[in-house]
GROMACS .gro file of C-alpha atoms in nm:
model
  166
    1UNK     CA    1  -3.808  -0.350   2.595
    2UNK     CA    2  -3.760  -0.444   2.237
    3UNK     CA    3  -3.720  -0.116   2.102
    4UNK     CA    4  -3.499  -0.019   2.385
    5UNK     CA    5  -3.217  -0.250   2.227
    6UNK     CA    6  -3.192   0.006   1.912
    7UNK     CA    7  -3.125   0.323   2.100
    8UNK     CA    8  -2.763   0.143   2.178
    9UNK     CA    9  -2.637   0.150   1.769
   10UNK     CA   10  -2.834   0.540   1.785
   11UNK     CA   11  -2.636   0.680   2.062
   12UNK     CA   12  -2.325   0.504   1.932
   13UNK     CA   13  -2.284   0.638   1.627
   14UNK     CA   14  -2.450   0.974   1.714
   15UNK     CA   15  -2.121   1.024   1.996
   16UNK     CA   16  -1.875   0.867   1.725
   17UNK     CA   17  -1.929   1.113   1.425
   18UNK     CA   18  -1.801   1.351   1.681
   19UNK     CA   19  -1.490   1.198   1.716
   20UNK     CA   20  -1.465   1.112   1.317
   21UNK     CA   21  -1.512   1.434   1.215
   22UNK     CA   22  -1.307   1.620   1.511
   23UNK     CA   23  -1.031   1.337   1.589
   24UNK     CA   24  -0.755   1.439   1.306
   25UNK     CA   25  -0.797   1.830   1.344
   26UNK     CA   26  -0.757   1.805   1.709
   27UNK     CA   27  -0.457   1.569   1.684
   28UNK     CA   28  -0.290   1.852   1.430
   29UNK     CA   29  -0.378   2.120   1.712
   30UNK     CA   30  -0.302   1.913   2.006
   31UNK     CA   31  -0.117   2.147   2.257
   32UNK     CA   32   0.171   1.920   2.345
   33UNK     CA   33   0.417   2.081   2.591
   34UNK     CA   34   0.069   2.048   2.772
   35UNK     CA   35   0.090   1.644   2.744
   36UNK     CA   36   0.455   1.626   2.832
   37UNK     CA   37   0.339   1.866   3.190
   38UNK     CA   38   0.064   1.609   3.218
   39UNK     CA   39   0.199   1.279   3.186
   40UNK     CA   40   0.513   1.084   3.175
   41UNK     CA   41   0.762   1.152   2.898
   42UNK     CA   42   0.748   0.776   2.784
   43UNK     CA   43   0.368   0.790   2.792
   44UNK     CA   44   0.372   1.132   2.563
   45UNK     CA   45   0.587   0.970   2.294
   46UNK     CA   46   0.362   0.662   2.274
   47UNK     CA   47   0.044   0.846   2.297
   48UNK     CA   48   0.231   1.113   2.007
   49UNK     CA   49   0.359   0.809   1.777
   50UNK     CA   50   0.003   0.688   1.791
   51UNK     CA   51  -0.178   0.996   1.744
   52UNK     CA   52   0.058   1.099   1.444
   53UNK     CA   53  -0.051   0.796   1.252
   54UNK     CA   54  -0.432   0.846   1.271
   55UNK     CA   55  -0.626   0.954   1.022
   56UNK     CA   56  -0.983   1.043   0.928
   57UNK     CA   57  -1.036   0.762   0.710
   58UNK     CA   58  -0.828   0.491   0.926
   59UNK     CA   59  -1.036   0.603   1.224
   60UNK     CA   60  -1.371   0.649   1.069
   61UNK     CA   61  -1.269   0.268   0.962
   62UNK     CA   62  -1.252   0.170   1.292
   63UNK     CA   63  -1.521   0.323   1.400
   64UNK     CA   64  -1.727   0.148   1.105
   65UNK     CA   65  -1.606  -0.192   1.263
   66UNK     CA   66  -1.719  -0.150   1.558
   67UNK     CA   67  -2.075  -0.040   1.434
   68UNK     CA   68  -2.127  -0.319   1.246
   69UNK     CA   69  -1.997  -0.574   1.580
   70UNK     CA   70  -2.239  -0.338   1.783
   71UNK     CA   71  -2.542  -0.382   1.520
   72UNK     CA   72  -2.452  -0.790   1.520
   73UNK     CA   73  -2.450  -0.742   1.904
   74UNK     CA   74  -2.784  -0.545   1.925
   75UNK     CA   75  -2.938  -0.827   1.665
   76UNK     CA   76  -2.849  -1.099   1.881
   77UNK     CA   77  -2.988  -0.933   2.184
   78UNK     CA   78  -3.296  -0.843   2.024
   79UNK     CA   79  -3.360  -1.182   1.836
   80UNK     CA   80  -3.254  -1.390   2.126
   81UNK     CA   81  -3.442  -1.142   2.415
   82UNK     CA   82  -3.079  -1.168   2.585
   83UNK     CA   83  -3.129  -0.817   2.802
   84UNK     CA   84  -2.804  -0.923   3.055
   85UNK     CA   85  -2.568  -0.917   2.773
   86UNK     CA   86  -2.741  -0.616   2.597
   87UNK     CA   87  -2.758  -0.409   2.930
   88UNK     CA   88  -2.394  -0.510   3.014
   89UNK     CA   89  -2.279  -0.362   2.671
   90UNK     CA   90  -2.515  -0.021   2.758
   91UNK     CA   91  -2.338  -0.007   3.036
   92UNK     CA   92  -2.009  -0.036   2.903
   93UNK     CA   93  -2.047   0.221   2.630
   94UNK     CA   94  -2.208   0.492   2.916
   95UNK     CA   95  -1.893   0.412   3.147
   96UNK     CA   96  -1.671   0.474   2.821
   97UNK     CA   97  -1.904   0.811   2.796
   98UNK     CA   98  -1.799   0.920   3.145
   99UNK     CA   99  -1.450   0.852   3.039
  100UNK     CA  100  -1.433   1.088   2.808
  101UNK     CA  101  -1.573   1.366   3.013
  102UNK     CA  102  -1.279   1.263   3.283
  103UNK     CA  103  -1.046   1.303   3.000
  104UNK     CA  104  -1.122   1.640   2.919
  105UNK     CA  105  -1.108   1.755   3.305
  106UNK     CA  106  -0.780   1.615   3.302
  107UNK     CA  107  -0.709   1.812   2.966
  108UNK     CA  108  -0.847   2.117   3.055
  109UNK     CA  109  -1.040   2.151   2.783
  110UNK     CA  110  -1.212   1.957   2.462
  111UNK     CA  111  -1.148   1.622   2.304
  112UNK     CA  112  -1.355   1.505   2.049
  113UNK     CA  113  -1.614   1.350   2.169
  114UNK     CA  114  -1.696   1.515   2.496
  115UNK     CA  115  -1.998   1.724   2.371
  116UNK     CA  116  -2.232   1.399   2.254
  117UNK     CA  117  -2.074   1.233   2.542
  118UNK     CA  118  -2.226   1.519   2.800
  119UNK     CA  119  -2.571   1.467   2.553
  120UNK     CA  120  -2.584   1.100   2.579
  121UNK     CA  121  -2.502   1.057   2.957
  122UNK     CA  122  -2.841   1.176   3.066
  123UNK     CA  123  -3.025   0.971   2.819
  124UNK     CA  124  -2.834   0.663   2.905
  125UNK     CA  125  -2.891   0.705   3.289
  126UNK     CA  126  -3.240   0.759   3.215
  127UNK     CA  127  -3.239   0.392   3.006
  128UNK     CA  128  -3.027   0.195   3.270
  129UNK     CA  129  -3.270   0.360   3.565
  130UNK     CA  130  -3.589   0.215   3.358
  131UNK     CA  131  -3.363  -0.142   3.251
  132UNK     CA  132  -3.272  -0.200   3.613
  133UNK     CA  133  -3.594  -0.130   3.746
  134UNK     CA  134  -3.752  -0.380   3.503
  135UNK     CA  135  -3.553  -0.631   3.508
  136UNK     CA  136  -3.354  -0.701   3.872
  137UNK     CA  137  -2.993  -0.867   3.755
  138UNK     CA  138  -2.802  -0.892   4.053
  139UNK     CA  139  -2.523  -0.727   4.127
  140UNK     CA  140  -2.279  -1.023   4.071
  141UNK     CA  141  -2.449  -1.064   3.687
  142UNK     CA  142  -2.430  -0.732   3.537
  143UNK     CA  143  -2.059  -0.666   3.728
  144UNK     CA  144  -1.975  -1.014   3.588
  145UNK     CA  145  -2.127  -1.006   3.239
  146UNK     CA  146  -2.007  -0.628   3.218
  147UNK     CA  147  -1.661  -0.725   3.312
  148UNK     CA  148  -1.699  -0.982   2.999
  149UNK     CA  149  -1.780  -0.711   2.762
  150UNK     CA  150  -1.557  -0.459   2.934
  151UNK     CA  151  -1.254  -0.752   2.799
  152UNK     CA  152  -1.400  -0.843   2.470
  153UNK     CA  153  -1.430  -0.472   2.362
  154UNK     CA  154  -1.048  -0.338   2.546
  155UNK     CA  155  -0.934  -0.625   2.321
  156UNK     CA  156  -1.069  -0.543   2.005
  157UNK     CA  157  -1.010  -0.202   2.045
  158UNK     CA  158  -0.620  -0.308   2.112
  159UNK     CA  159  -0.678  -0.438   1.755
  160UNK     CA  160  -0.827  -0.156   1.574
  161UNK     CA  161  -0.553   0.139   1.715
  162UNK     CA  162  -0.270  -0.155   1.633
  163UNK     CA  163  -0.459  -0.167   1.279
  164UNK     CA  164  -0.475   0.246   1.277
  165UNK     CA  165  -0.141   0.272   1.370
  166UNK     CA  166   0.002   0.032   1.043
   0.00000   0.00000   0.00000
């Protein structure tokens, strides 16, 4: 299991250089009389405002944060054998995965991100099969402890599109 906890800050950073290097390009191309068919007017201005103040280096900034919390994360799991917390944040990141594949559906086409997102899927179901075959949390654990994690991270990523957006 204790190699298993590095394939997390792998997979990571392998799905964000996607969106680092894609993210500003697609913004720029964004097709957004497509947006305003899709969603609420209110919602398109927000989502526009936000996108029109992100850049490569402000997101690829962000994205470094997060990294480095995820490596901290992934050290503290490994030093301290702590495979709930570890396997709650795997969890999280592979629900964020399908996400993205739901958003492009809903687009109709590609966002960044979707391609290592459709690459990693498969490898993280394969890791969460073997994780929760080894090691039997219940149900009321991982939903808790991923519910935890599922807070901790909506709230710092809050913070890091507030700090994008200045």
């Amino acid at each position: 299991m204790n190699e298993i906890y590095w394939i997390l800050p792998v997979l990571f950073i392998f799905h964000d250089f996607e969106e680092i290097i894609f993210m500003e390009r697609w913004v720029k191309r964004l097709d957004r009389e497509k947006l305003y068919e899709r969603l609420p007017v209110n919602l398109v201005k927000k989502i526009l405002r936000h996108f029109d103040n992100i850049s490569t280096t402000k997101f690829a900034m962000s994205v470094y944060i997060l990294y480095i919390m995820l490596i901290v994360c992934t050290f503290i799991s490994y030093l301290w054998n702590l495979k709930l917390f570890w396997t709650s944040i795997f969890l999280f990141f592979t629900i964020h995965l399908f996400i993205h594949c739901l958003q492009s559906i809903f687009w109709g086409g590609y966002i960044p991100a979707v391609f290592t997102s459709i690459i990693c899927i498969p490898i993280c179901l394969w890791i969460l099969k073997f994780v929760f075959t080894k090691f039997h949390f219940s149900l009321f654990s991982i939903s808790f402890m991923t519910l935890i994690v599922a807070i901790v991270a909506l709230f710092v990523l809050c913070g890091l599109h507030k700090i994008m957006e200045a």
